[in-house]
XYZ file of C-alpha atoms in Angstrom:
669
model
C 30.113 4.333 -18.756
C 26.974 4.566 -16.620
C 23.692 4.336 -18.317
C 21.175 7.218 -18.088
C 18.429 4.601 -18.880
C 19.302 2.535 -15.836
C 17.095 2.826 -12.777
C 18.190 5.567 -10.664
C 16.990 7.269 -7.317
C 13.459 8.391 -6.844
C 10.206 7.157 -8.237
C 10.578 8.789 -11.666
C 11.757 6.700 -14.669
C 14.782 7.950 -16.433
C 14.705 9.126 -20.065
C 15.422 6.919 -23.118
C 17.326 7.615 -26.338
C 15.194 8.722 -29.427
C 17.678 8.216 -32.176
C 18.761 4.921 -33.742
C 22.262 3.650 -33.224
C 23.101 4.742 -36.869
C 21.614 8.190 -36.247
C 23.810 8.592 -33.014
C 27.001 7.728 -35.101
C 26.071 10.302 -37.813
C 25.362 12.884 -35.147
C 28.770 12.296 -33.602
C 30.457 12.939 -36.890
C 28.642 16.083 -37.821
C 28.817 17.777 -34.397
C 32.548 17.030 -34.005
C 33.182 18.333 -37.505
C 31.208 21.686 -36.865
C 33.010 21.821 -33.515
C 36.340 21.823 -35.142
C 35.488 24.115 -38.073
C 33.576 26.782 -36.167
C 35.965 26.604 -33.283
C 38.753 27.908 -35.253
C 36.845 29.766 -37.854
C 35.204 32.043 -35.286
C 38.297 33.150 -33.423
C 37.735 36.807 -32.609
C 40.966 38.771 -33.309
C 39.894 41.335 -30.841
C 39.498 38.935 -27.920
C 41.851 36.264 -29.181
C 39.356 33.403 -28.383
C 36.646 31.949 -30.545
C 33.028 33.059 -30.271
C 31.759 29.341 -30.763
C 33.439 26.567 -28.986
C 31.335 23.324 -28.629
C 33.916 20.430 -28.479
C 33.422 20.080 -24.764
C 29.612 19.739 -25.173
C 30.011 17.264 -28.163
C 32.355 14.941 -26.097
C 29.909 15.078 -23.096
C 27.045 14.179 -25.400
C 29.116 11.292 -26.954
C 29.908 9.970 -23.435
C 26.330 10.346 -22.401
C 25.234 8.244 -25.386
C 27.831 5.681 -25.177
C 26.452 2.146 -25.292
C 22.882 3.297 -24.957
C 20.227 1.246 -26.925
C 18.810 3.487 -29.503
C 15.260 3.602 -30.928
C 15.982 0.408 -33.080
C 17.245 -1.552 -30.098
C 20.788 -1.626 -31.027
C 23.444 -0.112 -28.785
C 25.243 3.049 -29.884
C 29.109 3.326 -30.072
C 30.980 2.586 -26.911
C 32.766 5.347 -25.036
C 36.132 4.719 -26.755
C 34.621 4.482 -30.322
C 32.520 7.495 -29.764
C 35.547 9.523 -28.493
C 37.516 8.420 -31.492
C 34.741 9.365 -33.960
C 34.478 12.764 -32.338
C 38.242 13.375 -32.326
C 38.518 12.413 -35.899
C 35.644 14.672 -36.941
C 37.007 17.481 -34.855
C 40.421 17.135 -36.329
C 39.065 17.330 -40.001
C 36.973 20.433 -39.307
C 39.898 22.082 -37.451
C 42.365 21.321 -40.363
C 39.999 22.656 -42.923
C 39.693 25.839 -40.757
C 43.479 26.191 -40.978
C 44.302 25.251 -37.393
C 47.778 24.150 -36.444
C 48.164 20.454 -35.582
C 49.732 21.207 -32.275
C 46.885 23.472 -31.285
C 44.335 20.917 -32.410
C 46.056 18.114 -30.242
C 46.278 20.403 -27.299
C 42.760 21.550 -27.259
C 41.532 18.132 -27.908
C 43.220 16.476 -25.088
C 42.135 19.278 -22.720
C 38.550 19.185 -23.727
C 38.497 15.379 -23.444
C 39.750 15.471 -19.972
C 37.346 18.075 -19.092
C 34.381 16.127 -20.610
C 35.332 12.954 -18.840
C 35.667 14.854 -15.521
C 32.196 16.467 -15.992
C 30.534 13.073 -16.840
C 32.262 11.243 -13.938
C 31.279 13.930 -11.490
C 27.695 13.839 -12.516
C 27.562 10.128 -12.376
C 29.423 9.890 -9.061
C 27.405 8.066 -6.445
C 25.580 4.777 -5.869
C 23.456 5.008 -9.002
C 23.634 6.889 -12.307
C 21.526 9.862 -13.081
C 19.392 10.643 -16.101
C 20.898 13.297 -18.559
C 17.385 14.893 -18.293
C 17.250 15.780 -14.690
C 14.003 14.676 -13.104
C 14.400 16.553 -9.775
C 15.613 20.020 -8.875
C 18.498 18.298 -6.935
C 19.666 16.507 -10.144
C 19.431 19.858 -12.067
C 21.638 21.614 -9.524
C 24.072 18.748 -9.393
C 24.327 18.933 -13.110
C 25.076 22.562 -13.069
C 27.762 22.152 -10.438
C 29.391 19.339 -12.455
C 29.271 21.467 -15.546
C 31.076 24.422 -13.808
C 33.588 22.313 -11.925
C 34.429 20.217 -15.099
C 34.614 23.272 -17.324
C 36.119 26.435 -15.774
C 39.400 24.898 -14.244
C 40.216 23.720 -17.791
C 40.030 27.007 -19.403
C 43.239 27.924 -17.541
C 44.776 24.693 -19.067
C 43.985 26.242 -22.657
C 40.904 24.475 -23.435
C 40.232 27.324 -25.840
C 42.638 28.263 -28.545
C 45.097 31.116 -27.554
C 43.976 30.652 -23.926
C 45.311 29.376 -20.604
C 47.657 30.520 -17.979
C 50.728 29.842 -20.054
C 49.553 31.621 -23.068
C 49.489 35.253 -24.107
C 45.800 35.810 -22.925
C 44.938 38.838 -20.768
C 42.816 38.642 -17.734
C 39.854 40.020 -19.739
C 40.506 37.403 -22.393
C 40.460 34.704 -19.728
C 37.131 36.079 -18.408
C 35.651 36.058 -21.943
C 36.947 32.495 -22.388
C 35.510 31.276 -19.047
C 32.228 33.080 -19.720
C 31.880 31.760 -23.288
C 33.076 28.382 -22.603
C 30.501 27.940 -19.524
C 27.732 29.466 -21.825
C 28.470 27.037 -24.548
C 28.512 23.893 -22.254
C 25.398 24.902 -20.313
C 23.413 25.538 -23.621
C 24.552 22.149 -24.767
C 23.700 20.313 -21.564
C 20.384 22.088 -20.925
C 19.180 22.558 -24.479
C 21.006 20.047 -26.794
C 21.457 16.839 -24.917
C 17.697 16.775 -23.893
C 16.739 16.580 -27.521
C 18.552 13.141 -27.783
C 16.569 11.721 -24.867
C 12.753 11.431 -24.207
C 11.424 11.345 -20.616
C 9.765 8.022 -19.886
C 7.218 9.839 -18.005
C 6.047 13.263 -19.045
C 2.902 15.105 -18.062
C 3.464 18.597 -19.669
C 1.259 19.133 -22.733
C 2.700 20.101 -26.099
C 3.071 23.900 -26.675
C 0.279 25.766 -28.357
C 1.429 27.082 -31.630
C 0.684 30.758 -30.877
C 3.270 30.762 -27.997
C 6.369 30.356 -30.231
C 5.970 33.647 -32.150
C 5.313 35.374 -28.706
C 8.573 33.846 -27.503
C 10.465 34.989 -30.526
C 9.037 38.599 -30.117
C 10.014 38.529 -26.423
C 13.552 37.321 -27.016
C 14.069 39.812 -29.875
C 13.048 42.613 -27.490
C 15.355 41.331 -24.855
C 18.334 41.484 -27.355
C 17.408 44.795 -28.870
C 16.846 46.800 -25.718
C 20.286 46.353 -24.184
C 21.886 47.217 -27.483
C 19.750 50.384 -27.751
C 20.563 51.345 -24.136
C 24.064 49.959 -23.355
C 24.568 52.440 -20.529
C 21.873 50.973 -18.419
C 22.108 47.671 -16.525
C 19.706 45.731 -18.602
C 21.714 42.493 -19.089
C 19.152 40.708 -16.878
C 16.600 40.899 -19.649
C 18.360 38.035 -21.418
C 17.030 35.845 -18.489
C 13.478 36.832 -19.273
C 12.963 34.522 -22.342
C 14.316 31.627 -20.411
C 11.933 32.179 -17.661
C 8.953 32.624 -20.197
C 10.028 29.300 -21.864
C 10.321 27.499 -18.555
C 6.871 28.495 -17.283
C 4.973 28.084 -20.638
C 6.647 25.378 -22.884
C 7.378 21.603 -22.319
C 11.043 20.709 -22.113
C 11.977 19.619 -25.669
C 10.133 22.667 -27.172
C 11.735 25.006 -24.538
C 15.160 23.575 -25.226
C 14.827 24.091 -29.066
C 13.424 27.567 -28.640
C 16.057 28.656 -25.992
C 18.873 27.064 -28.014
C 18.043 28.958 -31.140
C 17.721 32.160 -29.315
C 20.945 31.686 -27.480
C 22.801 31.066 -30.651
C 21.526 34.188 -32.133
C 22.298 36.242 -28.960
C 25.906 34.813 -28.957
C 26.452 35.548 -32.556
C 25.092 39.048 -32.120
C 27.683 41.758 -31.443
C 28.154 42.734 -27.799
C 26.418 46.105 -26.826
C 29.214 48.759 -26.309
C 29.321 48.438 -22.454
C 31.673 50.715 -20.582
C 34.613 49.007 -19.052
C 34.370 47.896 -15.334
C 35.632 50.500 -12.811
C 38.111 48.038 -11.364
C 40.232 45.492 -13.326
C 39.350 42.653 -11.089
C 35.581 43.078 -11.781
C 34.110 40.924 -14.518
C 33.390 42.750 -17.770
C 29.715 43.126 -18.623
C 30.370 41.204 -21.875
C 31.436 38.171 -19.616
C 28.428 38.757 -17.418
C 26.165 38.642 -20.428
C 27.456 35.270 -21.405
C 27.106 34.107 -17.901
C 23.442 35.173 -18.127
C 23.040 32.758 -21.097
C 24.423 29.921 -18.862
C 22.207 30.739 -15.911
C 19.172 31.300 -18.227
C 19.202 27.828 -19.687
C 19.683 26.339 -16.107
C 16.713 28.496 -14.901
C 14.575 27.183 -17.762
C 15.333 23.616 -16.893
C 14.588 24.093 -13.173
C 11.238 25.823 -14.073
C 10.324 22.940 -16.488
C 11.253 20.446 -13.816
C 9.192 22.155 -11.066
C 6.125 22.229 -13.463
C 6.592 18.535 -14.404
C 6.966 17.625 -10.561
C 3.800 19.693 -9.831
C 1.787 17.840 -12.650
C 3.290 14.538 -11.599
C 2.260 15.088 -7.964
C -1.120 16.190 -9.054
C -1.531 13.004 -11.131
C -0.355 10.850 -8.188
C -2.655 12.660 -5.776
C -5.692 12.220 -8.140
C -4.721 8.523 -8.690
C -4.401 8.122 -4.928
C -7.631 9.919 -4.265
C -9.305 7.758 -6.800
C -7.846 4.624 -5.203
C -8.924 5.817 -1.718
C -12.527 6.451 -3.152
C -12.567 2.987 -4.730
C -11.353 1.232 -1.574
C -13.926 3.292 0.448
C -16.713 2.301 -1.876
C -15.510 -1.276 -1.648
C -15.500 -1.128 2.064
C -18.924 0.424 2.323
C -20.178 -2.139 -0.150
C -18.719 -5.007 2.069
C -20.127 -3.555 5.333
C -23.513 -2.739 3.887
C -23.819 -6.276 2.471
C -23.148 -7.881 5.826
C -26.094 -9.396 7.632
C -24.540 -8.611 11.028
C -24.980 -5.134 12.334
C -21.811 -3.012 12.711
C -21.193 -0.005 14.863
C -17.984 1.824 15.039
C -17.539 4.376 18.147
C -14.734 6.416 19.284
C -13.487 6.836 22.842
C -16.324 9.271 23.703
C -19.042 6.986 22.451
C -19.865 8.907 19.379
C -21.179 6.630 16.511
C -18.717 7.054 13.533
C -20.041 4.422 11.248
C -22.813 1.917 11.018
C -24.464 -0.212 8.366
C -27.936 -0.918 7.305
C -28.135 -4.212 9.302
C -27.364 -2.342 12.584
C -30.175 0.112 11.777
C -32.657 -2.645 10.865
C -31.888 -4.549 14.147
C -32.131 -1.302 16.365
C -35.719 -0.849 14.761
C -36.108 2.291 16.653
C -33.145 4.054 15.006
C -29.535 4.342 16.074
C -28.342 6.913 18.512
C -25.617 9.308 17.471
C -23.849 8.721 20.694
C -23.853 5.813 22.979
C -23.964 6.967 26.508
C -23.876 4.134 29.238
C -26.071 6.304 31.595
C -28.756 6.724 29.100
C -28.867 3.412 27.258
C -31.562 1.919 29.640
C -34.179 3.887 27.605
C -33.809 1.169 24.997
C -34.892 -1.431 27.383
C -32.040 -3.797 26.557
C -32.076 -6.811 28.880
C -29.368 -9.478 29.620
C -30.505 -12.646 27.768
C -29.534 -15.016 30.627
C -31.455 -13.240 33.539
C -33.923 -10.858 31.575
C -32.709 -7.809 33.639
C -31.852 -4.381 32.208
C -28.237 -4.193 31.211
C -26.629 -1.574 33.616
C -24.139 1.245 32.698
C -21.133 -0.788 34.086
C -21.786 -3.584 31.501
C -22.198 -1.085 28.592
C -18.969 0.592 29.658
C -17.106 -2.661 29.633
C -18.313 -3.429 26.214
C -17.257 -0.068 24.936
C -13.890 -0.250 26.470
C -12.227 -3.672 25.417
C -8.601 -4.068 26.039
C -6.371 -4.264 23.010
C -6.404 -7.771 21.482
C -9.369 -8.695 23.697
C -12.943 -9.446 22.377
C -15.883 -9.146 24.712
C -19.440 -10.851 24.388
C -22.695 -10.092 25.823
C -26.129 -11.745 24.794
C -29.018 -9.293 25.122
C -32.811 -9.206 24.376
C -34.010 -6.051 22.407
C -37.517 -5.281 22.773
C -39.429 -4.831 19.451
C -43.048 -4.537 18.293
C -42.866 -7.980 16.640
C -41.331 -9.616 19.732
C -37.947 -9.541 21.626
C -34.874 -9.982 19.337
C -32.179 -12.044 20.909
C -28.720 -10.547 19.934
C -25.138 -11.591 20.257
C -23.028 -8.475 20.903
C -19.327 -8.496 20.439
C -16.810 -5.613 20.989
C -13.073 -5.308 20.003
C -10.808 -2.334 19.973
C -9.523 -0.744 16.671
C -6.521 1.404 17.228
C -5.508 4.215 14.615
C -2.842 6.900 14.852
C -5.479 9.377 16.291
C -7.668 7.302 18.471
C -8.669 4.078 19.953
C -12.051 2.970 18.692
C -14.458 0.187 19.515
C -15.911 -1.978 16.863
C -19.373 -3.508 17.997
C -20.783 -6.358 16.115
C -24.512 -7.347 16.478
C -25.717 -10.935 15.388
C -29.394 -11.797 15.482
C -29.464 -15.166 17.114
C -33.180 -15.413 17.617
C -33.649 -18.193 15.018
C -30.629 -19.945 16.048
C -31.699 -19.840 19.799
C -35.188 -20.994 18.846
C -33.594 -23.892 16.787
C -31.421 -24.711 19.814
C -34.531 -24.980 22.041
C -36.301 -27.131 19.584
C -33.237 -29.464 19.402
C -33.235 -29.631 23.140
C -37.013 -30.293 23.187
C -36.550 -32.988 20.474
C -33.809 -34.622 22.291
C -35.847 -34.670 25.410
C -38.856 -36.032 23.564
C -36.799 -38.630 21.845
C -35.496 -39.772 25.154
C -38.916 -39.931 26.737
C -40.580 -41.638 23.814
C -37.864 -44.312 23.627
C -37.832 -44.863 27.268
C -41.269 -46.520 27.254
C -40.799 -49.087 24.508
C -37.348 -49.840 25.910
C -38.743 -50.475 29.468
C -41.434 -52.626 28.036
C -39.064 -54.650 25.922
C -36.828 -55.204 28.942
C -39.898 -56.291 31.087
C -41.229 -58.651 28.557
C -37.856 -60.184 27.804
C -37.512 -60.936 31.592
C -40.883 -62.334 31.691
C -40.227 -64.432 28.610
C -37.041 -65.701 30.276
C -38.829 -66.695 33.570
C -41.721 -68.398 31.762
C -39.363 -70.365 29.364
C -37.358 -71.318 32.450
C -40.600 -72.650 34.079
C -41.476 -74.504 30.847
C -44.543 -72.545 30.293
C -44.103 -72.159 26.480
C -47.341 -70.423 25.744
C -46.720 -67.603 28.179
C -43.184 -67.290 27.035
C -44.139 -67.062 23.472
C -46.724 -64.433 24.346
C -44.088 -62.340 26.222
C -41.814 -62.637 23.392
C -44.486 -61.461 21.013
C -45.085 -58.299 23.309
C -41.219 -57.793 23.265
C -41.327 -57.965 19.359
C -44.299 -55.356 19.474
C -42.084 -53.072 21.685
C -39.148 -53.502 19.220
C -41.352 -52.555 16.295
C -42.793 -49.709 18.055
C -39.262 -48.404 18.935
C -38.265 -49.018 15.279
C -41.166 -46.956 14.077
C -40.144 -44.208 16.611
C -36.467 -44.162 15.392
C -37.638 -44.060 11.745
C -39.933 -41.196 12.314
C -37.118 -39.298 14.120
C -34.662 -40.019 11.485
C -37.080 -38.931 8.755
C -37.740 -35.686 10.633
C -34.076 -34.991 11.067
C -33.453 -35.568 7.268
C -36.425 -33.365 6.412
C -35.026 -30.573 8.470
C -31.434 -30.447 7.398
C -30.448 -33.494 5.485
C -29.554 -33.701 1.638
C -32.476 -34.164 -0.653
C -32.160 -35.709 -4.219
C -35.196 -34.533 -6.205
C -36.280 -36.260 -9.323
C -39.386 -36.423 -11.578
C -41.843 -38.967 -10.239
C -45.465 -39.817 -10.705
C -47.770 -39.232 -7.765
C -49.974 -42.211 -8.742
C -47.018 -44.619 -8.342
C -46.230 -43.339 -4.964
C -49.790 -43.548 -3.730
C -50.345 -46.907 -5.194
C -47.489 -48.462 -3.132
C -49.034 -47.042 -0.094
C -52.595 -48.045 -0.991
C -51.498 -51.629 -1.770
C -50.371 -52.325 1.928
C -53.387 -50.372 3.515
C -56.217 -52.433 5.221
C -58.840 -53.998 2.968
C -61.413 -51.941 4.812
C -60.105 -48.684 3.597
C -61.528 -47.322 0.226
C -59.782 -44.686 -1.955
C -60.954 -42.226 -4.616
C -57.763 -41.396 -6.529
C -57.254 -38.723 -9.273
C -53.287 -38.281 -9.517
C -52.496 -37.670 -13.230
C -49.519 -35.308 -12.427
C -45.796 -35.612 -11.842
C -43.775 -33.754 -9.285
C -40.023 -32.869 -8.950
C -39.123 -34.068 -5.481
C -37.214 -36.563 -3.302
C -39.022 -39.938 -3.666
C -38.266 -41.191 -0.111
C -39.529 -37.982 1.507
C -42.647 -37.742 -0.661
C -43.433 -41.351 0.169
C -43.131 -40.595 3.919
C -45.259 -37.491 3.410
C -48.112 -39.445 1.663
C -47.836 -42.267 4.101
C -48.253 -40.031 7.042
C -51.210 -38.190 5.580
C -53.004 -41.243 4.494
C -52.071 -43.047 7.748
C -53.692 -40.103 9.507
C -56.875 -40.479 7.575
C -57.088 -44.169 8.252
C -56.229 -43.756 11.897
C -58.590 -40.981 12.913
C -61.859 -42.658 11.796
C -65.320 -42.145 13.364
C -66.490 -45.076 15.374
C -68.116 -47.585 13.246
C -67.456 -45.931 10.016
C -64.832 -47.409 7.691
C -62.074 -44.948 6.369
C -62.641 -43.379 2.978
C -60.034 -41.045 1.460
C -60.146 -38.855 -1.581
C -56.768 -38.041 -3.026
C -56.344 -35.772 -6.103
C -53.904 -33.443 -7.703
C -54.147 -30.264 -9.698
C -51.631 -28.118 -11.804
C -51.284 -24.482 -11.381
C -48.411 -21.938 -12.133
C -45.690 -24.560 -12.069
C -46.962 -25.997 -8.795
C -48.845 -29.314 -8.096
C -51.492 -29.083 -5.509
C -52.200 -32.354 -3.690
C -55.449 -32.736 -1.684
C -55.878 -35.682 0.930
C -59.522 -35.559 2.301
C -61.015 -37.999 4.809
C -64.478 -38.548 6.445
C -63.093 -39.064 9.868
C -63.293 -37.168 13.108
C -61.984 -33.724 11.676
C -60.039 -31.163 13.501
C -60.810 -29.529 16.854
C -61.208 -25.795 16.508
C -57.940 -23.995 16.767
C -55.819 -26.987 15.772
C -55.565 -26.086 12.125
C -52.219 -24.511 12.376
C -51.055 -26.138 15.840
C -51.091 -29.708 14.530
C -48.139 -28.898 12.261
C -46.044 -27.834 15.279
C -43.107 -29.847 16.186
C -43.761 -32.576 18.787
C -47.396 -31.591 19.312
C -50.612 -33.603 18.994
C -54.174 -32.676 18.524
C -56.297 -32.025 21.592
C -56.417 -35.126 23.827
C -59.720 -37.076 24.379
C -60.953 -40.327 25.793
C -60.524 -41.994 22.579
C -57.259 -40.096 21.382
C -54.972 -42.215 19.275
C -51.418 -42.425 20.515
C -48.401 -41.133 18.558
C -44.987 -39.477 18.430
C -46.506 -35.974 17.492
C -43.972 -35.978 14.576
C -46.398 -37.008 11.815
C -47.583 -33.680 10.671
C -44.500 -31.766 11.780
C -42.613 -34.138 9.447
C -45.171 -33.423 6.716
C -44.757 -29.710 7.138
C -40.872 -30.086 7.181
C -40.888 -32.196 3.998
C -43.132 -29.668 2.075
C -41.180 -26.755 3.243
C -37.881 -28.324 2.159
C -39.274 -28.515 -1.390
C -40.465 -24.967 -1.401
C -44.130 -25.704 -0.978
C -46.838 -24.974 1.566
C -49.206 -27.137 3.530
C -52.507 -26.535 5.366
C -55.517 -28.317 6.877
C -59.178 -27.451 7.429
C -62.498 -29.297 8.178
C -64.730 -30.564 5.360
C -68.345 -29.456 5.139
C -69.332 -33.080 4.994
C -67.235 -34.141 8.006
C -63.553 -35.056 8.216
C -60.447 -33.087 7.489
C -58.787 -32.061 4.275
C -54.838 -31.562 3.910
C -53.633 -29.831 1.042
C -50.019 -29.133 0.051
C -47.970 -27.942 -2.954
C -44.829 -29.390 -4.629
C -42.974 -28.193 -7.712
C -44.124 -29.772 -11.022
C -41.926 -31.990 -12.855
C -39.749 -30.209 -15.357
C -39.517 -27.149 -13.006
C -36.834 -28.012 -10.455
């Protein structure tokens, strides 16, 4: 038997059984016994058929629950066992009601065939359906299956004393069809839903005040047609079903409508006038049909309300998801350092981030017009000419899958910004848009220029020692070939001097490269130890005043290079006839160690205080200028900067220059 708890069509989960397996078995026994007893006890002598006949509903319920896991996790009786239980209970109840065995057997067989037909029709298709319809389509299919699986079997004597081969009249057959259909619809729409609970339910529980109002409404709908039987008021029996469908959740509405329908069925019919023509249905039969249609209408209304709430929840969830995705996208876009502009096919700016606004400086336009873009003074970076409308239009209309690039200069008060602009197409279902990306490459371009200048300087500086080395080696070779050993040794000495000069140049360049981008390994080290190593190899003519009690957290090799360069400058740039004398001290302030290196030499030329730290620069040239690579102080500045400090220089009041820099104190990495 197909399982109503299996996955079926649609995105709504099916219902699950609320009773335990034992509770389901007890339910089968009780309902089948009541079906047999009431079915034969309530036979109306005037109509020749019973007022209450629920065997068909009981069997449909048994087949619907067959092999379903109950609330305790155990499976309920299989279809065969459930049918046998129901047949046994029905037989016992019918025998106690005084029914003949042949009548019991006949009605039991016909009702079983009718129930199996109804269930198979409802489950016909590629997947089973839930016994609580989840869509209006399933509810309509259920009603059709109930009618097709019920009405034809009335003519096969599904009721006692009914059927084409019996003594029933046309009116009795009408009563039988109407009563049979009313019973099966009430059972399928009001009883079976009580055994299943929807896996997904959005309707809230009914307020207590609505149930008494429902009882009052239903009592009025029963009383009024009985008070005025000559008026067409049968439709009033549908009003409570509509009220329950639009105000109550499914299980509450099912209980309320079931109790009200039972009361209405057991209430004597109003004294309707007979139909004017024999082939027209009797008002009493139409009344029973209204019971059947009312329960179905209630179910449809509840399903529509549930669907509406489910769609509302889905829309709210979808809206919340969209908002979250939009917020996430905005956060990502706003956190980007590159500027972004999204423009449509007309050039209108649809979206931009803060980086784009910051790069523009003057504010972003709401629309990019190629004919008016020249007011921003944007220049092509390669030729420094104003970018024309053709180039702007080309950037705004990239082909699908193509990415276009343009480097431009954007005038700003603090200097021209060099930007790399990229454009690509973004296609949506409504428009083809262009995504413009702006990247500030000013620093990268400056660094590239520095690298090019650095490479040129290295090549130029190494060319001299290398040429000298080559020349002196040739001279040494010639002199040694002529057996002039003294001159050959002198030439080799000059060659060694060129090698040492070239090695010193290479060491400076390597140290500069490391200080600019290499890996540093800071440790705690004593300044006094570093300086002592340098002082030990200094000329004996140099005197030092040292006061270095502090420790710094820095890379030992780079700090040794830093101190050697500063001390070397103080020794190198002395005044004629005056020996070098250096004052080196340290001080601690706010987690920083300030180191001062002061000399009594030539001092700084006016304006050189900042320029001397430039890369590959020297102080102003003079007749007695000491040669060098121009990397010494640039290297010092790079080392201090890599450690998060600052460096500066100024002239002393007593003559000479003072260099001061900061480094992180030991214990404060």
